[in-house]
XYZ file of N, CA and C in Angstrom:
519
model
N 93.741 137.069 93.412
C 92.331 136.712 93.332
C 91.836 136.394 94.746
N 90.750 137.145 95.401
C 89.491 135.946 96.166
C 89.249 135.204 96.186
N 88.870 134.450 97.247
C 88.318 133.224 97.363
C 86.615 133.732 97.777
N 86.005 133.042 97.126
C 84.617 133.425 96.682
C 83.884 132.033 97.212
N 84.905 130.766 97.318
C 84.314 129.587 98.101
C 84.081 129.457 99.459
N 84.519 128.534 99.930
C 84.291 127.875 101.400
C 85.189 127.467 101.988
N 85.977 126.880 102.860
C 87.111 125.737 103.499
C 86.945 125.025 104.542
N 86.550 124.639 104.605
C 86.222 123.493 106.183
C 87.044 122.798 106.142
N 88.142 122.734 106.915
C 88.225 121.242 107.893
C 88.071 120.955 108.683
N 88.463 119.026 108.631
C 87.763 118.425 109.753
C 88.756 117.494 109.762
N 89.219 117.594 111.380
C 90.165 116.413 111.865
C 89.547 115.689 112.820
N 90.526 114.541 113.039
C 90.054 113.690 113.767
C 90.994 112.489 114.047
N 90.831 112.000 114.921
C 91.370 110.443 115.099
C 91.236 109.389 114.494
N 91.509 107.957 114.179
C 91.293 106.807 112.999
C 89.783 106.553 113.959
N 88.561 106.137 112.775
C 87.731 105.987 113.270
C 86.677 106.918 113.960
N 86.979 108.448 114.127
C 85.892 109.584 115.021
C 84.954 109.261 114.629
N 84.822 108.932 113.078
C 83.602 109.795 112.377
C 83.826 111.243 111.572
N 84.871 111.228 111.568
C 85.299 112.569 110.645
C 84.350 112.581 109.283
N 84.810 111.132 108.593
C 84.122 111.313 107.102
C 82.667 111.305 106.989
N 82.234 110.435 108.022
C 80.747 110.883 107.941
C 80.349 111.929 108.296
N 80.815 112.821 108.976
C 80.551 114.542 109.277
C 80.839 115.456 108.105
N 81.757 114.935 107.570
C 82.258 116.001 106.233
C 81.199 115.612 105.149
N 80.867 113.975 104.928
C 79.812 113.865 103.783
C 78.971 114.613 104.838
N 77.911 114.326 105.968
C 76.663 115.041 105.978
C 76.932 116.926 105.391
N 78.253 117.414 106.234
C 78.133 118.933 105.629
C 78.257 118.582 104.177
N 78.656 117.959 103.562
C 78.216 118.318 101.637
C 77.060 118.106 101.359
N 76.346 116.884 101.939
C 75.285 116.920 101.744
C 73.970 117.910 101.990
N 74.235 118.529 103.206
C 73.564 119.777 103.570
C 73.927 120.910 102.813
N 74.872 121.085 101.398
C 75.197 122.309 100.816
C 74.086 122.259 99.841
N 73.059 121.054 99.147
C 72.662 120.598 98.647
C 73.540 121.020 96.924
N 74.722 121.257 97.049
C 75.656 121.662 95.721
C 75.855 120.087 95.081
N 76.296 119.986 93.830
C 76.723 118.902 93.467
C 78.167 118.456 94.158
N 78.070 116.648 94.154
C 79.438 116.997 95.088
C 80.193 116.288 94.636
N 81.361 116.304 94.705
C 82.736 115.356 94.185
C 83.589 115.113 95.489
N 84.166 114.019 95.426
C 84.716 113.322 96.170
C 85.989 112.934 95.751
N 87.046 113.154 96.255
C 88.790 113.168 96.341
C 89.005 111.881 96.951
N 89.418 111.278 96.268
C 90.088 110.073 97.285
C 91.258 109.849 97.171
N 91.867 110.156 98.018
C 93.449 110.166 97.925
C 94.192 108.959 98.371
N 93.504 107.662 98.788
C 93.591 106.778 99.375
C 94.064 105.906 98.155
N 94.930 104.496 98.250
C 95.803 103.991 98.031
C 95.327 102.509 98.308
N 94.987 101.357 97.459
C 94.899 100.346 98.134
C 96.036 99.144 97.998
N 96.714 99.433 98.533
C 97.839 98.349 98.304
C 97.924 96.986 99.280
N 97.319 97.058 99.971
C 96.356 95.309 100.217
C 94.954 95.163 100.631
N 94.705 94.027 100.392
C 93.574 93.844 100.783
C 92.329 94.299 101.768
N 93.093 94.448 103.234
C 92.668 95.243 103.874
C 92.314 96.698 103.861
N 93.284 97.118 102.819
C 92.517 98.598 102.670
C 92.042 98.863 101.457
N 91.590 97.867 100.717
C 90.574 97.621 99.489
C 89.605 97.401 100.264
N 89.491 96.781 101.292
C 87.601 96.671 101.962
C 87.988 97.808 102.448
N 88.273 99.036 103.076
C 88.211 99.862 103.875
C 87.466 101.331 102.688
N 88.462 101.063 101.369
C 87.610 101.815 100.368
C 86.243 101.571 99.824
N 86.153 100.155 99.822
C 84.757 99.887 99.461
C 83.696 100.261 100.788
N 84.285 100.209 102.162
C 82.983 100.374 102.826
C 83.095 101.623 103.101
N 83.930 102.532 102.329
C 83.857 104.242 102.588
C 82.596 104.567 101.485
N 83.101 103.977 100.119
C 82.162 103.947 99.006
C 80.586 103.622 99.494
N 80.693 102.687 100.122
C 79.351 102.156 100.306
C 78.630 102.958 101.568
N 79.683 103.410 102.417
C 78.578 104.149 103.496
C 78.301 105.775 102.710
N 78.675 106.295 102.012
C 78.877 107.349 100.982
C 77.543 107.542 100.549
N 77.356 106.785 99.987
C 76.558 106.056 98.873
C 76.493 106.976 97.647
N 75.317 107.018 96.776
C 75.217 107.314 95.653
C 75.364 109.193 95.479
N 75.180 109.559 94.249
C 75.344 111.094 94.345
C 76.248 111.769 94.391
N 77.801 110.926 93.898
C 78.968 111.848 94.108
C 80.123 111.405 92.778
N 80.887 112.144 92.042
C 81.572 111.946 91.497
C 82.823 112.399 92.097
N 83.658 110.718 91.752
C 84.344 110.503 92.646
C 85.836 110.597 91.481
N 86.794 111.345 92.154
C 87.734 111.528 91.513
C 89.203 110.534 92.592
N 90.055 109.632 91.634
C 90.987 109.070 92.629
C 92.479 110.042 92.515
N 93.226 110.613 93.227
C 93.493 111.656 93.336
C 94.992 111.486 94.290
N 95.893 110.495 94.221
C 96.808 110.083 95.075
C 97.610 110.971 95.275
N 97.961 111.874 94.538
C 99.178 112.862 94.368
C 98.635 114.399 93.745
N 98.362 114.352 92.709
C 98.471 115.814 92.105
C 97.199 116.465 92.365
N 97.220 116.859 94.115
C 95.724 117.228 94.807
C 95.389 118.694 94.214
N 96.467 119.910 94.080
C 95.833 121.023 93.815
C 95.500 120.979 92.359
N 96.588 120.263 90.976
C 95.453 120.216 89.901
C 94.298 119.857 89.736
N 94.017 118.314 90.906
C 92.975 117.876 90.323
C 91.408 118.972 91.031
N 91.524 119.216 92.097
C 91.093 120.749 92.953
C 90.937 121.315 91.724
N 91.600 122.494 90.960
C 91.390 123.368 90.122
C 90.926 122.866 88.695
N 90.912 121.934 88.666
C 90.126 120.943 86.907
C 88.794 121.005 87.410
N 88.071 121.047 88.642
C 86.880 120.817 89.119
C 86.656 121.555 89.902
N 86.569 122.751 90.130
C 86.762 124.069 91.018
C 85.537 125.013 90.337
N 84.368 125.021 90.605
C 83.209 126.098 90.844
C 82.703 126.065 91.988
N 81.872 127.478 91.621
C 80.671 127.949 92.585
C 80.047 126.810 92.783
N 79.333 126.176 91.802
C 78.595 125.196 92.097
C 78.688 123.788 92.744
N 79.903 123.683 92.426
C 80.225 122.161 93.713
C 80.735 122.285 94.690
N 80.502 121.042 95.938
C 81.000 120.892 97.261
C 82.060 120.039 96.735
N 83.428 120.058 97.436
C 84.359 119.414 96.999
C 84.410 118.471 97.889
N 84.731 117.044 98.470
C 85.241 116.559 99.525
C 86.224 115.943 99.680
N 87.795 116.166 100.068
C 88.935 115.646 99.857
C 88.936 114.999 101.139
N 88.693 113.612 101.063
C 89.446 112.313 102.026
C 90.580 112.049 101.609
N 91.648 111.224 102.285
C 92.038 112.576 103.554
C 93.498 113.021 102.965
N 94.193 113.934 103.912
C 94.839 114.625 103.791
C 96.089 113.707 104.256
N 96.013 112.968 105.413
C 96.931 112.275 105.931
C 97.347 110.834 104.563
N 96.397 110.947 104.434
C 97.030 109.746 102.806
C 96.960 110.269 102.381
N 97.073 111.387 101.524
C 97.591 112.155 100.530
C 99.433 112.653 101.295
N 99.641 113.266 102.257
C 101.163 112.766 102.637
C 101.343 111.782 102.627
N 101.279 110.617 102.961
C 101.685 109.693 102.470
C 102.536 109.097 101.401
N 101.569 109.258 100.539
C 101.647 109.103 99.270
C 102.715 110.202 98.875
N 102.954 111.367 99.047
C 103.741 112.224 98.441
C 104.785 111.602 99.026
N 105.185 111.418 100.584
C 106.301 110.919 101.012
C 107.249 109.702 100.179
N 105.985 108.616 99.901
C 106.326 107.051 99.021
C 106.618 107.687 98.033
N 106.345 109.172 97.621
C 106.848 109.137 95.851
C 108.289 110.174 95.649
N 108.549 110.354 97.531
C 109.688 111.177 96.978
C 109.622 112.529 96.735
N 108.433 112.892 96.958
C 108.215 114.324 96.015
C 108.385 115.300 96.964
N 108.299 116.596 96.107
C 108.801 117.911 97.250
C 107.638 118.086 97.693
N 107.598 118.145 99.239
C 106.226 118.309 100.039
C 105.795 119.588 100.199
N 106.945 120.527 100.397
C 106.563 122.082 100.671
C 105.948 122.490 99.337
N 106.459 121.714 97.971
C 105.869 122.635 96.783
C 104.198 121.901 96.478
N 103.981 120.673 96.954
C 102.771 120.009 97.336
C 102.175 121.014 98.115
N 102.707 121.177 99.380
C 101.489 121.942 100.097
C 101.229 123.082 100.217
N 102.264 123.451 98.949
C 102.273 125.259 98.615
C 101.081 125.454 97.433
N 101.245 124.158 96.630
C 99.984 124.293 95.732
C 98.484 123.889 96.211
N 98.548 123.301 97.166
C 97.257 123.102 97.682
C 97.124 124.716 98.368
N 97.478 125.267 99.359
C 97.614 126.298 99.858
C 97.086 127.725 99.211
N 97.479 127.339 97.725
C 97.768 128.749 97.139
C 95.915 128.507 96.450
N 95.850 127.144 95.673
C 94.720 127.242 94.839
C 93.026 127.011 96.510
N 93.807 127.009 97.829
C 92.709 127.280 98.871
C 92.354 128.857 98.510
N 93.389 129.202 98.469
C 93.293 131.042 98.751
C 92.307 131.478 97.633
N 91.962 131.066 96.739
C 91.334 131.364 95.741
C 90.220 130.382 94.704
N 90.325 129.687 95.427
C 89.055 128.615 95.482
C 87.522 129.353 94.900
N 86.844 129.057 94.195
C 85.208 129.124 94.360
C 84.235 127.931 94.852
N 84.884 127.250 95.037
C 84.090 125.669 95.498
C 84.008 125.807 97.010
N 83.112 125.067 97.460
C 83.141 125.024 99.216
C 84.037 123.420 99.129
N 84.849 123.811 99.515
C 85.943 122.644 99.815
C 86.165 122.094 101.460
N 85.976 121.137 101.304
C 85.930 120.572 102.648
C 86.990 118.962 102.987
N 87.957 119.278 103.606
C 89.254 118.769 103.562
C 89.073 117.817 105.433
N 89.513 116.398 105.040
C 89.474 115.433 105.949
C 90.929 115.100 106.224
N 91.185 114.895 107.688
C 92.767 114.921 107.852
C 92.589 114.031 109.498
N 93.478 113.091 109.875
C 94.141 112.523 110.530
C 94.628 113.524 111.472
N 94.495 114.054 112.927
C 94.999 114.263 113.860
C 95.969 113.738 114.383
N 97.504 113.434 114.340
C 98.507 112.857 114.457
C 99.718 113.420 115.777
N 99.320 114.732 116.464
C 100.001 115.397 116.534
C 99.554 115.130 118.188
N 98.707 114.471 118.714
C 98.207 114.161 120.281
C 99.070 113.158 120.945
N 99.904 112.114 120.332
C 100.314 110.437 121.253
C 101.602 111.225 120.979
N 102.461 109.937 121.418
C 103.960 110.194 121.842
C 105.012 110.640 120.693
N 105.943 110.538 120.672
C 107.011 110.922 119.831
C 107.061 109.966 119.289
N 106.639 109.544 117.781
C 107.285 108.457 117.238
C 108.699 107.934 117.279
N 108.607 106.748 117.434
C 110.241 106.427 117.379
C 110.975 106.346 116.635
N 110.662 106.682 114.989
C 111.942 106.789 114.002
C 111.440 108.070 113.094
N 112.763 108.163 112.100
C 112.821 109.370 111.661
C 111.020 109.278 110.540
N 111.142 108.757 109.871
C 109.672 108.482 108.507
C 108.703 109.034 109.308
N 108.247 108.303 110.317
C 107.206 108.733 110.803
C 107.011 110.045 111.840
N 108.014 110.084 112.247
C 108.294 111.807 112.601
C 108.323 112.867 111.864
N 108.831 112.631 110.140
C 108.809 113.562 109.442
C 107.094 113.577 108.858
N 106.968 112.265 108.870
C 104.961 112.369 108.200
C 104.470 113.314 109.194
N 104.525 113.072 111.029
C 103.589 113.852 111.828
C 104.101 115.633 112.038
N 105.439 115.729 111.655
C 105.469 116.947 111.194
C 104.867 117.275 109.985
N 105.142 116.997 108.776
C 104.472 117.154 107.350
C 102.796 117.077 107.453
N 102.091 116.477 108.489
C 100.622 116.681 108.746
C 100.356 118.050 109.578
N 101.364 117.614 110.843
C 100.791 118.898 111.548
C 101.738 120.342 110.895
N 102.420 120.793 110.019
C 102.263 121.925 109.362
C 101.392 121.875 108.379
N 100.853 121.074 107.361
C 100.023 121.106 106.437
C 98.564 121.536 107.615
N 98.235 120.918 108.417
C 96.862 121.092 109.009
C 97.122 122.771 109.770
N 98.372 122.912 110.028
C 98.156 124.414 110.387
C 97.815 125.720 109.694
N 98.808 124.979 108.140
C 98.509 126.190 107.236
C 96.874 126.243 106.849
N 95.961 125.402 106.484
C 95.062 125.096 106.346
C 93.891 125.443 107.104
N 94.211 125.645 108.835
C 93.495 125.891 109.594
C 93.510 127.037 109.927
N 94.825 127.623 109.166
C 94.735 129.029 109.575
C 93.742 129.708 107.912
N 93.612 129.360 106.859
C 93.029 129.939 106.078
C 91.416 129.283 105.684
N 91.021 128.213 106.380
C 89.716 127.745 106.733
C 89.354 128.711 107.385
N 87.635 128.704 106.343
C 86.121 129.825 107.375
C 85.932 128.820 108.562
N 86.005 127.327 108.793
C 85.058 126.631 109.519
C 86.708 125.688 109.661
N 86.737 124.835 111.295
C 87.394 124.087 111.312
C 86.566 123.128 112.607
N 86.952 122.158 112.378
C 85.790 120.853 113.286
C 86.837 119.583 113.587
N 86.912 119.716 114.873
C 87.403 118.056 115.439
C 86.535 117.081 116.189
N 86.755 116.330 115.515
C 85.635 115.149 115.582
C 86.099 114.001 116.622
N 85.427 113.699 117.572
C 85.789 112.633 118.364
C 84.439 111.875 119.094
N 84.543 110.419 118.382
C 83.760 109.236 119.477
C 82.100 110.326 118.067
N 82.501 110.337 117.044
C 82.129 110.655 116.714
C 80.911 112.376 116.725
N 81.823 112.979 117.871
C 80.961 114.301 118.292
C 81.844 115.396 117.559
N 81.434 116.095 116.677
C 82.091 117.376 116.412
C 82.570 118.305 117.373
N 83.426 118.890 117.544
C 84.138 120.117 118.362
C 84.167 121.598 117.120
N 83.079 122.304 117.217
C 83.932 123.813 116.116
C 84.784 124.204 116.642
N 85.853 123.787 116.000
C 87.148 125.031 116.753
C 87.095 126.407 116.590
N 86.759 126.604 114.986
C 87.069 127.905 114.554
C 85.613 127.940 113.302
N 85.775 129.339 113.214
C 84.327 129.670 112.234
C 82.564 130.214 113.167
């Protein structure tokens, strides 16, 4: 099958402004839009960090919470007619990592249901792959497991955008 949708991503550093660039492009699709949150609040601090994502967001989006099973929940909600917006990609590894799970068959199903998408899907991800060598194995295997997931991705994205100090860069598209 074709992909008859869209793919944007957009990376960035903690803080660019990535997510507010990815909501304004949904908002400019004027499509209905849904929102992926793959995010995790396991203290406090990143319970306010979801609420003030929610709140700078604001109204107009159905919001799906989405920690793990990203390409079903993608294909349960997959038309022409909606903008998709998956925050982010880097907590969604995460999360697959904490659960143990096979990552290649994770990012083979995200991968496969991109290729054939009808939704304009627009995917938010953590740039991890710029500072030094982490110093232990976990977090070396996460910034590998990001930077091949963001490659496969960037190679089958129409549009790709890095965001910094809040200024977009088009890489590609």
């Amino acid at each position: 099958m074709t992909r008859s949708g869209r793919v944007v991503l957009v990376l960035g550093g903690a803080r660019s402004g990535k997510s507010s660039f990815a909501e304004k492009l949904c908002r400019e699709t004027g499509l209905s839009r849904h929102y992926i949150a793959t995010g995790r609040a396991y203290d406090a601090e990143m319970e306010e960090r979801i609420l003030r994502h929610q709140d700078d967001r604001g109204t107009g989006w159905i919001t799906h919470e989405t920690p793990l099973n990203l390409a079903a929940n993608l294909r349960s909600i997959d038309s022409g007619d909606v903008v998709i917006l998956v925050d982010c990609l880097t907590l969604w590894v995460t999360n697959l990592m904490m659960a143990e799970a096979d990552m290649a068959s994770a990012s083979d199903g995200l991968m496969s249901y991109l290729k054939d998408c009808a939704a304009t899907v627009i995917l938010v991800s953590n740039e991890v792959g710029l500072g030094i060598v982490p110093d232990n194995r976990m977090a070396r295997e996460f910034r590998d497991h990001a930077g091949r997931l963001h490659q496969g991705i960037a190679a089958e994205a129409d549009e790709v955008f890095f965001v910094a100090a809040g200024l977009p860069l088009k890489m590609k598209g």
